[in-house]
XYZ file of C-alpha atoms in Angstrom:
729
model
C -27.419 51.623 55.677
C -24.471 51.073 53.353
C -23.874 52.418 49.879
C -20.651 52.741 47.902
C -21.594 55.443 45.400
C -21.887 59.202 45.015
C -23.440 61.598 47.503
C -26.957 61.622 46.048
C -27.150 57.835 45.866
C -26.031 57.655 49.529
C -28.439 60.267 50.859
C -31.511 58.465 49.453
C -31.032 55.286 51.557
C -29.718 57.323 54.500
C -32.967 59.291 54.681
C -35.011 56.096 54.282
C -32.986 54.394 57.010
C -33.402 57.350 59.379
C -37.143 57.294 58.809
C -37.470 53.525 59.249
C -35.303 53.484 62.349
C -37.476 56.142 63.916
C -40.692 54.343 62.860
C -39.665 50.868 64.103
C -37.438 51.656 67.052
C -34.508 49.928 65.398
C -30.990 51.217 65.870
C -29.416 52.695 62.753
C -25.848 51.952 61.766
C -24.371 53.860 58.833
C -21.539 52.261 56.888
C -20.103 54.919 54.577
C -17.400 53.056 52.638
C -14.727 54.566 50.444
C -12.073 52.352 48.868
C -10.419 55.455 47.410
C -9.640 57.827 50.277
C -9.261 60.671 47.794
C -12.922 60.383 46.765
C -14.839 63.297 48.218
C -17.455 61.085 49.914
C -14.719 59.991 52.332
C -14.650 63.557 53.737
C -18.089 63.273 55.325
C -16.909 64.747 58.636
C -16.829 68.138 56.976
C -20.513 67.712 56.157
C -22.132 65.947 59.116
C -21.864 67.169 62.682
C -19.489 65.179 64.901
C -22.307 64.123 67.240
C -24.294 62.725 64.279
C -21.266 60.758 63.081
C -20.551 59.417 66.574
C -24.154 58.295 66.980
C -24.609 56.482 63.656
C -21.395 55.846 61.711
C -19.379 52.626 61.942
C -16.008 51.748 60.404
C -15.293 49.283 57.598
C -13.954 46.804 60.171
C -17.058 47.124 62.330
C -19.266 46.605 59.284
C -17.465 43.355 58.449
C -18.215 41.999 61.924
C -21.944 42.637 61.724
C -24.309 39.699 61.159
C -26.163 41.052 58.153
C -29.435 39.814 56.716
C -30.261 41.182 53.289
C -33.911 41.691 52.383
C -34.982 42.369 48.818
C -37.017 45.561 48.623
C -39.969 43.753 47.030
C -40.195 41.400 50.021
C -39.543 44.064 52.629
C -42.260 46.330 51.300
C -44.844 43.541 51.653
C -44.422 43.738 55.432
C -46.300 46.052 57.746
C -44.332 47.925 60.364
C -45.636 45.577 63.049
C -44.734 42.489 60.977
C -41.200 43.699 60.477
C -40.786 44.376 64.212
C -42.246 40.951 65.065
C -39.975 39.105 62.616
C -36.768 41.001 63.355
C -34.020 39.164 65.235
C -32.118 41.433 67.608
C -28.907 39.487 66.885
C -28.880 40.646 63.252
C -28.606 43.830 61.237
C -31.071 44.264 58.378
C -30.166 45.735 55.021
C -32.961 46.547 52.553
C -31.486 46.021 49.104
C -32.240 47.753 45.812
C -34.307 50.771 46.874
C -34.084 53.734 44.528
C -36.332 55.969 46.592
C -38.268 56.060 49.849
C -38.797 52.539 51.227
C -42.529 52.108 51.914
C -43.913 49.451 54.231
C -47.234 47.728 53.646
C -50.150 49.874 54.754
C -48.235 53.151 54.715
C -49.649 56.115 52.816
C -47.145 57.093 50.071
C -47.997 60.769 50.525
C -47.334 60.519 54.249
C -44.088 58.654 53.577
C -43.014 61.426 51.206
C -43.622 63.985 53.953
C -41.741 61.843 56.461
C -38.903 61.465 53.954
C -38.613 65.260 53.737
C -38.788 65.518 57.523
C -35.985 62.948 57.821
C -33.664 65.659 56.522
C -34.219 67.299 59.865
C -32.826 64.225 61.623
C -29.421 64.946 60.074
C -27.304 67.458 61.940
C -24.786 69.298 59.782
C -21.661 71.202 60.721
C -22.133 74.886 61.676
C -20.465 75.978 58.430
C -22.894 73.937 56.301
C -25.908 75.152 58.289
C -24.798 78.730 57.673
C -24.504 78.121 53.915
C -27.911 76.417 53.798
C -29.455 79.526 55.370
C -27.797 81.709 52.724
C -29.238 79.511 49.961
C -32.718 79.791 51.504
C -32.390 83.574 51.464
C -31.091 83.676 47.876
C -34.047 81.645 46.591
C -36.723 83.476 48.569
C -39.345 84.845 46.170
C -37.550 83.606 43.036
C -38.794 81.103 40.462
C -35.667 79.287 39.327
C -35.440 76.098 37.271
C -32.504 73.870 38.275
C -30.821 71.765 35.589
C -28.709 68.825 36.711
C -26.120 67.900 34.075
C -24.428 64.601 34.904
C -21.501 64.197 32.541
C -18.258 63.444 34.343
C -18.573 60.024 35.943
C -20.077 58.031 33.076
C -17.767 59.523 30.452
C -14.416 59.434 32.274
C -14.539 56.337 34.509
C -12.876 53.475 32.655
C -15.344 50.836 33.799
C -18.318 53.082 33.031
C -17.015 53.640 29.510
C -17.877 50.082 28.549
C -21.619 50.638 28.853
C -24.301 52.903 27.424
C -25.801 55.271 30.011
C -28.616 57.093 28.157
C -30.609 57.532 31.365
C -27.652 59.162 33.129
C -25.725 61.005 30.436
C -27.742 63.421 28.283
C -25.956 65.483 25.570
C -25.771 69.257 26.129
C -27.720 69.841 22.895
C -30.799 68.361 24.599
C -30.381 70.623 27.624
C -29.970 73.613 25.325
C -33.179 72.841 23.444
C -35.021 72.295 26.731
C -33.971 75.750 27.945
C -35.009 77.328 24.668
C -38.328 75.465 24.714
C -38.920 76.601 28.328
C -38.147 80.257 27.667
C -34.989 80.478 29.757
C -33.609 83.994 29.906
C -32.686 86.822 32.313
C -36.281 86.981 33.570
C -36.571 83.199 33.863
C -33.165 82.015 35.053
C -31.809 78.486 34.942
C -29.453 77.278 37.675
C -26.995 74.790 36.167
C -25.569 72.109 38.448
C -22.984 69.744 37.005
C -20.049 67.541 37.896
C -18.286 69.039 34.864
C -17.685 72.795 34.681
C -16.938 72.590 30.937
C -20.504 71.415 30.268
C -21.894 74.511 32.014
C -19.466 76.710 30.059
C -20.652 75.168 26.764
C -24.295 75.923 27.584
C -23.640 79.376 29.062
C -21.912 80.424 25.824
C -25.104 79.614 23.899
C -27.921 80.572 26.287
C -28.752 83.730 28.257
C -30.097 83.501 31.779
C -27.749 80.735 32.952
C -26.666 80.853 36.595
C -24.107 78.945 38.619
C -24.426 78.540 42.370
C -21.501 80.929 43.053
C -23.552 83.575 41.190
C -26.066 83.417 44.065
C -23.928 82.977 47.201
C -20.285 83.069 48.250
C -18.818 79.563 48.327
C -15.279 80.108 49.533
C -13.141 77.590 51.415
C -15.366 74.572 50.850
C -14.185 71.080 50.037
C -15.752 69.257 47.098
C -18.194 67.154 49.154
C -19.479 70.255 50.948
C -19.866 71.992 47.594
C -21.713 68.985 46.133
C -24.151 68.916 49.048
C -24.847 72.645 48.795
C -25.559 72.262 45.071
C -27.996 69.487 45.937
C -29.601 71.635 48.629
C -29.892 74.552 46.192
C -31.684 72.288 43.715
C -34.159 71.405 46.462
C -35.076 75.114 46.725
C -35.871 75.439 42.988
C -39.350 75.631 41.482
C -38.559 72.782 39.054
C -35.705 70.306 38.601
C -34.808 69.114 35.106
C -32.493 66.104 35.156
C -31.663 62.722 33.597
C -33.969 59.884 34.521
C -31.375 57.946 36.535
C -30.003 60.668 38.780
C -30.043 59.910 42.490
C -28.620 63.374 43.103
C -31.676 64.982 41.519
C -34.167 62.579 43.061
C -33.009 63.262 46.584
C -33.100 67.028 45.944
C -36.647 66.729 44.634
C -37.709 64.565 47.589
C -36.351 66.781 50.359
C -37.697 69.951 48.744
C -41.027 68.623 47.422
C -39.947 69.926 44.028
C -41.413 68.534 40.784
C -38.842 66.874 38.545
C -38.838 66.561 34.756
C -36.883 63.987 32.780
C -34.920 66.149 30.346
C -34.836 63.373 27.755
C -38.626 62.958 27.744
C -39.704 66.604 28.023
C -38.851 67.901 24.558
C -41.306 68.328 21.731
C -40.537 66.324 18.593
C -39.365 69.489 16.857
C -36.994 70.389 19.703
C -35.588 66.859 19.834
C -35.036 66.902 16.061
C -33.142 70.170 16.389
C -31.018 68.801 19.246
C -30.129 65.578 17.452
C -29.374 67.303 14.161
C -26.980 69.649 15.949
C -25.420 66.746 17.832
C -24.874 64.751 14.644
C -23.127 67.678 12.995
C -20.874 68.219 16.003
C -19.925 64.536 16.137
C -19.026 64.519 12.454
C -17.287 67.874 12.220
C -16.119 69.004 15.664
C -15.319 65.987 17.813
C -12.619 68.021 19.578
C -15.318 70.086 21.322
C -16.406 67.136 23.466
C -15.119 66.585 26.994
C -13.372 63.339 26.100
C -13.742 60.180 24.038
C -16.243 58.850 26.554
C -18.623 61.746 25.918
C -18.414 61.062 22.188
C -19.411 57.457 22.862
C -22.366 58.361 25.093
C -23.542 61.014 22.608
C -23.429 58.435 19.831
C -25.771 56.230 21.885
C -28.370 59.017 21.898
C -27.930 59.646 18.187
C -28.450 55.959 17.382
C -31.615 55.774 19.485
C -33.007 58.864 17.766
C -32.228 57.518 14.289
C -33.930 54.240 15.179
C -37.037 56.020 16.434
C -37.167 57.975 13.190
C -37.270 54.678 11.234
C -33.784 55.460 9.978
C -31.495 52.505 10.633
C -29.046 53.660 13.270
C -26.019 52.587 11.247
C -23.255 54.918 12.376
C -20.440 52.778 11.016
C -18.685 55.650 9.262
C -18.697 57.813 12.387
C -17.562 54.902 14.564
C -14.803 53.894 12.138
C -13.625 57.493 12.075
C -13.400 57.564 15.850
C -11.610 54.207 16.108
C -9.158 55.255 13.403
C -8.417 58.409 15.402
C -7.517 56.325 18.445
C -10.759 56.373 20.428
C -10.481 53.171 22.464
C -13.583 53.589 24.616
C -14.914 50.007 24.860
C -18.449 51.158 24.087
C -17.302 52.311 20.641
C -16.188 48.775 19.742
C -19.422 47.394 21.106
C -21.542 49.797 18.997
C -19.449 49.146 15.882
C -19.916 45.408 16.466
C -23.674 45.867 16.739
C -23.697 47.700 13.397
C -21.928 44.721 11.796
C -24.335 42.349 13.555
C -27.382 44.271 12.321
C -25.964 44.122 8.812
C -25.266 40.374 9.098
C -21.595 41.029 8.292
C -19.815 38.150 10.038
C -16.392 39.051 8.605
C -16.581 42.648 9.863
C -17.863 41.472 13.235
C -14.892 39.110 13.561
C -12.555 41.981 12.666
C -14.102 44.210 15.339
C -13.701 41.394 17.881
C -10.024 41.168 16.950
C -9.574 44.955 17.177
C -11.240 45.090 20.585
C -8.906 42.438 21.980
C -5.909 44.053 20.346
C -6.823 47.334 22.046
C -6.503 45.419 25.329
C -9.961 46.180 26.685
C -10.254 44.241 29.953
C -14.005 44.763 30.253
C -15.477 41.251 30.123
C -19.054 42.211 29.253
C -17.991 44.110 26.117
C -15.993 41.200 24.728
C -18.740 38.787 25.778
C -21.400 40.722 23.868
C -19.238 40.889 20.736
C -18.540 37.140 20.865
C -22.233 36.385 21.423
C -23.244 38.472 18.417
C -20.739 36.477 16.360
C -22.197 33.226 17.692
C -25.708 34.280 16.682
C -24.631 35.013 13.107
C -22.933 31.620 12.844
C -25.990 29.863 14.277
C -28.198 31.540 11.683
C -25.781 30.351 9.004
C -26.013 26.750 10.263
C -22.451 26.799 11.663
C -23.280 25.460 15.114
C -19.807 24.212 16.042
C -18.154 27.568 15.332
C -20.964 29.244 17.274
C -20.432 26.895 20.222
C -16.778 27.888 20.594
C -17.689 31.582 20.540
C -20.624 31.169 22.897
C -18.529 29.122 25.313
C -15.953 31.919 25.404
C -18.647 34.579 25.746
C -20.288 32.899 28.728
C -16.914 32.310 30.361
C -16.390 36.079 30.387
C -19.836 37.403 31.247
C -23.061 35.397 30.887
C -25.500 38.040 32.135
C -25.653 40.310 29.092
C -28.110 41.413 26.427
C -27.631 38.731 23.755
C -26.964 35.523 25.686
C -30.547 34.387 26.301
C -31.355 34.552 22.589
C -28.051 32.884 21.688
C -28.543 29.992 24.139
C -32.127 29.482 22.966
C -30.984 29.432 19.325
C -28.144 27.057 20.224
C -30.586 24.685 21.957
C -32.725 24.572 18.823
C -29.806 24.229 16.366
C -30.389 21.634 13.663
C -28.168 19.751 13.197
C -27.065 19.864 16.823
C -23.456 20.960 17.426
C -20.821 18.313 18.013
C -18.422 20.754 19.711
C -18.639 20.555 23.508
C -20.273 23.413 25.431
C -20.625 23.627 29.210
C -22.428 20.686 30.818
C -25.963 21.585 31.851
C -29.277 19.765 31.898
C -31.748 21.172 29.354
C -34.662 19.555 31.194
C -34.126 21.761 34.241
C -33.854 24.775 31.975
C -37.234 23.824 30.545
C -38.903 22.984 33.841
C -37.649 25.943 35.846
C -36.518 28.775 33.621
C -39.176 28.222 31.012
C -42.014 26.982 33.204
C -44.221 29.947 32.288
C -43.981 29.321 28.546
C -43.411 26.598 25.970
C -40.169 24.612 26.500
C -37.075 26.024 24.803
C -38.870 29.235 23.863
C -37.501 31.278 26.728
C -34.223 31.295 28.624
C -33.854 32.783 32.081
C -30.087 33.078 32.353
C -30.150 32.787 36.131
C -31.035 29.099 35.869
C -28.317 28.363 33.349
C -25.665 30.319 35.239
C -26.474 28.578 38.531
C -25.845 25.295 36.680
C -22.567 26.223 34.963
C -21.093 29.034 37.039
C -18.226 26.879 38.357
C -16.951 26.585 34.773
C -16.882 30.362 34.249
C -14.335 33.058 35.055
C -16.204 34.093 38.189
C -18.947 32.522 40.257
C -21.205 35.486 39.369
C -22.680 35.280 42.826
C -23.640 38.964 42.934
C -26.151 38.999 40.055
C -27.565 35.646 41.133
C -28.492 36.776 44.639
C -29.194 40.485 44.017
C -32.543 41.635 45.413
C -33.378 38.127 46.570
C -33.079 36.594 43.081
C -31.761 33.352 44.577
C -34.749 33.045 46.911
C -37.161 33.750 44.051
C -35.536 31.088 41.866
C -35.556 28.588 44.737
C -39.263 29.273 45.275
C -39.928 28.600 41.619
C -38.018 25.319 41.782
C -40.018 24.259 44.837
C -43.281 25.155 43.099
C -42.375 22.995 40.102
C -41.253 20.145 42.378
C -44.654 20.213 44.063
C -46.539 19.504 40.821
C -48.190 16.074 40.767
C -46.753 15.355 37.320
C -43.204 15.773 38.668
C -43.355 13.708 41.846
C -41.721 10.314 41.660
C -40.095 10.974 38.272
C -36.421 11.522 37.338
C -37.342 15.187 36.928
C -37.893 15.464 40.688
C -34.351 14.209 41.311
C -32.984 16.766 38.855
C -34.929 19.636 40.383
C -33.849 18.763 43.921
C -30.182 18.454 42.995
C -30.407 21.725 41.066
C -32.006 23.387 44.106
C -29.036 22.234 46.188
C -26.765 24.438 44.043
C -28.766 27.448 45.228
C -29.112 26.347 48.839
C -25.395 25.561 49.215
C -24.935 29.367 49.266
C -27.577 29.774 51.966
C -27.530 29.659 55.756
C -27.613 25.830 55.925
C -25.090 24.438 53.422
C -24.909 21.118 55.277
C -28.548 20.386 54.436
C -27.965 21.379 50.820
C -24.978 19.043 50.627
C -27.017 16.220 52.152
C -29.806 16.823 49.634
C -27.417 16.700 46.686
C -25.764 13.574 48.102
C -29.140 11.832 48.357
C -29.951 12.687 44.741
C -26.495 11.578 43.528
C -26.892 8.155 45.188
C -30.391 7.675 43.801
C -29.174 5.945 40.630
C -25.926 4.847 38.949
C -23.746 7.728 37.721
C -24.189 6.660 34.086
C -27.942 7.221 34.478
C -27.674 10.112 36.904
C -25.119 12.459 35.400
C -26.540 15.786 36.475
C -27.179 14.900 40.096
C -23.639 13.455 40.321
C -22.189 16.613 38.741
C -24.044 18.884 41.165
C -22.989 16.818 44.166
C -19.335 16.928 43.063
C -19.526 20.709 42.585
C -21.112 21.120 46.016
C -18.345 19.022 47.548
C -15.773 21.357 46.017
C -17.719 24.339 47.328
C -17.447 22.868 50.835
C -13.707 22.079 50.347
C -14.281 18.341 50.656
C -11.617 17.620 48.074
C -11.092 13.880 48.584
C -14.774 13.088 48.134
C -14.963 15.471 45.179
C -12.043 13.629 43.580
C -13.902 10.341 43.910
C -17.038 11.709 42.246
C -15.232 13.513 39.434
C -13.305 10.312 38.710
C -16.621 8.477 38.375
C -17.909 11.193 36.032
C -14.745 11.017 33.897
C -15.136 7.252 33.608
C -18.841 7.422 32.761
C -18.573 10.398 30.368
C -15.096 10.389 28.789
C -16.164 12.853 26.085
C -16.960 15.592 28.645
C -13.628 17.418 29.153
C -14.554 19.626 32.105
C -14.778 16.630 34.426
C -11.133 15.886 33.640
C -10.287 19.502 34.486
C -11.847 19.309 37.916
C -10.409 15.852 38.548
C -6.952 17.228 37.666
C -7.339 19.970 40.261
C -8.175 17.507 43.031
C -5.342 15.143 42.010
C -2.928 18.086 41.976
C -3.804 18.780 45.620
C -2.595 15.266 46.466
C 0.777 15.885 44.805
C 0.276 13.454 41.922
C 1.585 15.996 39.459
C 2.148 13.923 36.319
C -1.281 12.285 36.627
C -2.895 15.700 37.109
C -1.078 17.071 34.055
C -2.392 14.231 31.907
C -5.951 15.117 32.904
C -5.361 18.837 32.304
C -4.168 17.994 28.788
C -7.442 16.186 28.125
C -9.422 19.342 28.859
C -7.011 21.725 27.094
C -4.953 19.697 24.594
C -1.464 21.134 23.976
C -0.968 22.819 20.629
C -4.683 23.610 20.232
C -6.567 26.837 21.001
C -7.516 27.066 24.654
C -10.924 25.430 25.107
C -11.723 25.898 28.808
C -9.776 28.834 30.325
C -11.145 28.193 33.822
C -8.593 25.379 34.273
C -5.572 27.147 32.757
C -4.329 28.982 35.854
C -4.169 25.785 37.908
C -2.395 24.016 35.052
C 0.153 26.854 34.867
C 0.841 26.406 38.590
C 1.310 22.706 37.981
C 3.690 23.256 35.057
C 5.763 25.612 37.206
C 5.828 22.950 39.920
C 7.082 20.457 37.306
C 9.802 22.951 36.233
C 8.260 23.216 32.759
C 8.246 27.023 32.797
C 8.391 27.448 29.030
C 5.218 25.419 28.617
C 3.633 27.490 31.385
C 4.656 30.698 29.571
C 3.057 29.444 26.362
C -0.144 28.491 28.192
C -0.318 31.903 29.861
C 0.048 33.501 26.444
C -2.880 31.421 25.194
C -4.908 32.366 28.263
C -4.346 36.090 27.715
C -5.347 35.858 24.061
C -8.381 33.652 24.698
C -9.733 35.913 27.440
C -9.063 39.197 25.672
C -6.406 40.201 28.193
C -8.795 39.912 31.127
C -7.440 41.940 34.003
C -7.227 39.089 36.487
C -5.087 37.044 34.085
C -2.872 39.983 33.110
C -2.281 40.627 36.808
C -1.416 36.985 37.401
C 0.957 36.872 34.427
C 2.872 39.979 35.542
C 3.161 38.849 39.155
C 4.435 35.475 37.976
C 7.012 37.176 35.720
C 8.190 39.340 38.629
C 8.277 36.460 41.087
C 10.264 34.188 38.770
C 12.299 36.970 37.139
C 10.960 35.942 33.757
C 10.247 38.319 30.848
C 6.831 39.855 30.310
C 6.650 40.526 26.552
C 3.648 42.866 26.621
C 4.883 45.860 28.607
C 3.863 48.266 25.835
C 0.279 46.975 25.853
C 0.164 47.035 29.648
C 1.486 50.609 29.723
C -1.183 51.678 27.239
C -3.838 50.187 29.472
C -2.420 51.898 32.573
C -2.453 55.283 30.844
C -5.920 54.784 29.421
C -7.545 53.385 32.540
C -5.943 55.820 34.973
C -4.245 55.074 38.280
C -7.198 53.290 39.865
C -6.445 49.992 38.153
C -3.907 47.257 38.842
C -2.108 48.048 35.584
C -0.366 51.152 36.973
C 1.217 49.250 39.856
C 2.214 46.386 37.560
C 3.912 48.689 35.053
C 5.826 50.388 37.875
C 7.203 47.071 39.148
C 8.216 45.889 35.676
C 9.971 49.192 34.918
C 11.830 49.083 38.219
C 12.984 45.525 37.631
C 14.239 46.484 34.183
C 16.244 49.443 35.501
C 13.935 52.382 34.683
C 13.887 53.587 38.271
C 12.737 57.202 37.921
C 9.745 56.378 35.731
C 8.968 53.393 37.932
C 8.870 55.533 41.083
C 6.676 58.120 39.363
C 4.144 55.499 38.302
C 4.306 53.745 41.668
C 3.593 56.969 43.543
C 0.665 57.734 41.246
C -0.770 54.284 41.844
C -0.274 54.535 45.598
C -1.805 58.020 45.779
C -4.925 56.668 44.119
C -5.557 54.452 47.137
C -6.318 51.495 44.903
C -3.109 49.469 44.618
C -4.173 45.795 44.819
C -3.245 44.114 48.093
C -0.954 41.710 46.253
C 1.128 44.623 44.945
C 1.289 46.880 48.016
C 4.499 45.422 49.426
C 6.238 45.612 46.061
C 5.139 49.225 45.458
C 6.285 50.360 48.897
C 9.620 48.590 48.450
C 10.023 50.231 45.072
C 9.479 53.692 46.542
C 11.944 52.982 49.344
C 14.650 52.058 46.840
C 17.223 54.778 46.064
C 18.997 55.518 42.816
C 22.304 54.384 44.401
C 20.773 51.197 45.752
C 17.794 50.380 43.494
C 17.432 46.852 44.846
C 17.122 47.676 48.536
C 14.264 45.187 48.596
C 12.868 42.864 46.013
C 9.961 44.776 44.403
C 8.370 41.535 43.256
């Protein structure tokens, strides 16, 4: 069992794992990671008894050494207990991925599993202090009918990464909770126990509703750390008569499961009249009293609910005025830009959408999916206006950032059907495979499964996107579909079979037998001349790079460049292999073919290697200019900002965007690389006191990137009399 999340989300798989280990005779290992040692989940020894921890828990280092086999939940739950035992290899650990509740094996009675899941709580031994508090909660709830309300507000409104996404199934505005309590008759004779990660949310409701209780109103909770307190709140919820919570709350689900308590989705339980009252009140508060919200993130999440309600009422959810008001007041929550962009997209206002895209980048939002969605919406408007080349540039940039988002499938499908076809180059992929595999269940070019496209082009993107492609066995499912299409009589012996096999090799190269995958792609690449066999040659070359066979990859990319001189990405990859051989001027010439100097950056994936090459050639000013283009083109993506600052520190060159970087560090909090980067730049420039303050804050967060740790520690060791004790770069 391993889960890097909050307490509730960890207890669900822990209870399942305890039950399955007992049922199958397997040994349970619990990996309880915490990158941030200040996070309360890292203090689990104050919750679980020492003997329990010694029996089950392993360290991060031990977890890395384990030979792990991941099983998608859908596959695992098709096995009987006996089948799992028979198939299990004692040399491996097994991790069942993507379970949001009790894991049920084939043939098991769900009701019996639910009982066993509750009984699994008894397999956990808690510290004496926690056992004592649990007994007090049992006594406080004896004979009482209490409804527990779980109000999840803090994490999805304050976390910087979370603030780029809508969370309507996790965050629910307090107005909805208030109307639910009124609808349910909450009062002194029918109390409501409020559990929340945000005390201010309870205060807001308590000021407007009688009969509200907090856990300290029932029992004494002195001298507890925050993880102990969180668990006791969860345990108290499990003693309630009813739990009312957001749909996506692991905390509530585990409480309901261990207590056999019914659970209501607060967002789906209101009458139409109560929901109208809640949304009307929320709209007024957003317009007239935005200062009463917890933070800008809560305003953004509340606006999501308001838009959905307006849409359901057949009132177009155009909240442009409210969004503009917030952005003008300095609300830089990425979700606000995304919603404002969608308003412009719905209205077909390409000029406004372009302006929002510019504002989002200017605000230095390093959340790739937000910028990707905005660019994709722009591309769709240009495609509908017949401007395919402009759309191609935007779509290319959008997919580089983040291809797995809401608008890309429609945009790629529209791009494929564009008439006239675009002349601007995109990423090289074979439409036939997209038709045969991704669209095999419908008419060609009517559907786009982005997994197929991303497997084909992922080497040209900012990340390999391996996680989404293999999550819950998605890679195995896609491979099975490819094999099923290959097996069709109409495919065998045709060029399509070659394409399908070489495409399959891209998936299998990530599997347990990459040598076979490489051999398969080699066979397909040699099946015909490169000029007639472009896609198989491309896949073989990519697989060679994946296996670090650089000399052979160079040979194949050179052949692709010769056969397809109008495809710039082949020159980019050829340049990288030539650069490894020290032929710097030749490599630079090829890099300039893919990203011509003096033009907007076309393919950012090659820019960082070209910058390294320019530095090697002592052409630092050209490298500076290319880095500037890279930052602008990628919307100040965090990985490129980090690289630019480290380069500036290493070479003692200026970094002209300290003000923007400082704004990001203050907005994103100390858990991001920006804080450590700002500290090092300030120290270099002589602002030692402020630098040490920011460095200490970044270090205390436990999340200073490994590449900056030495510099941050050196900075803190430096004294005012000797500020350059060690080079902080």
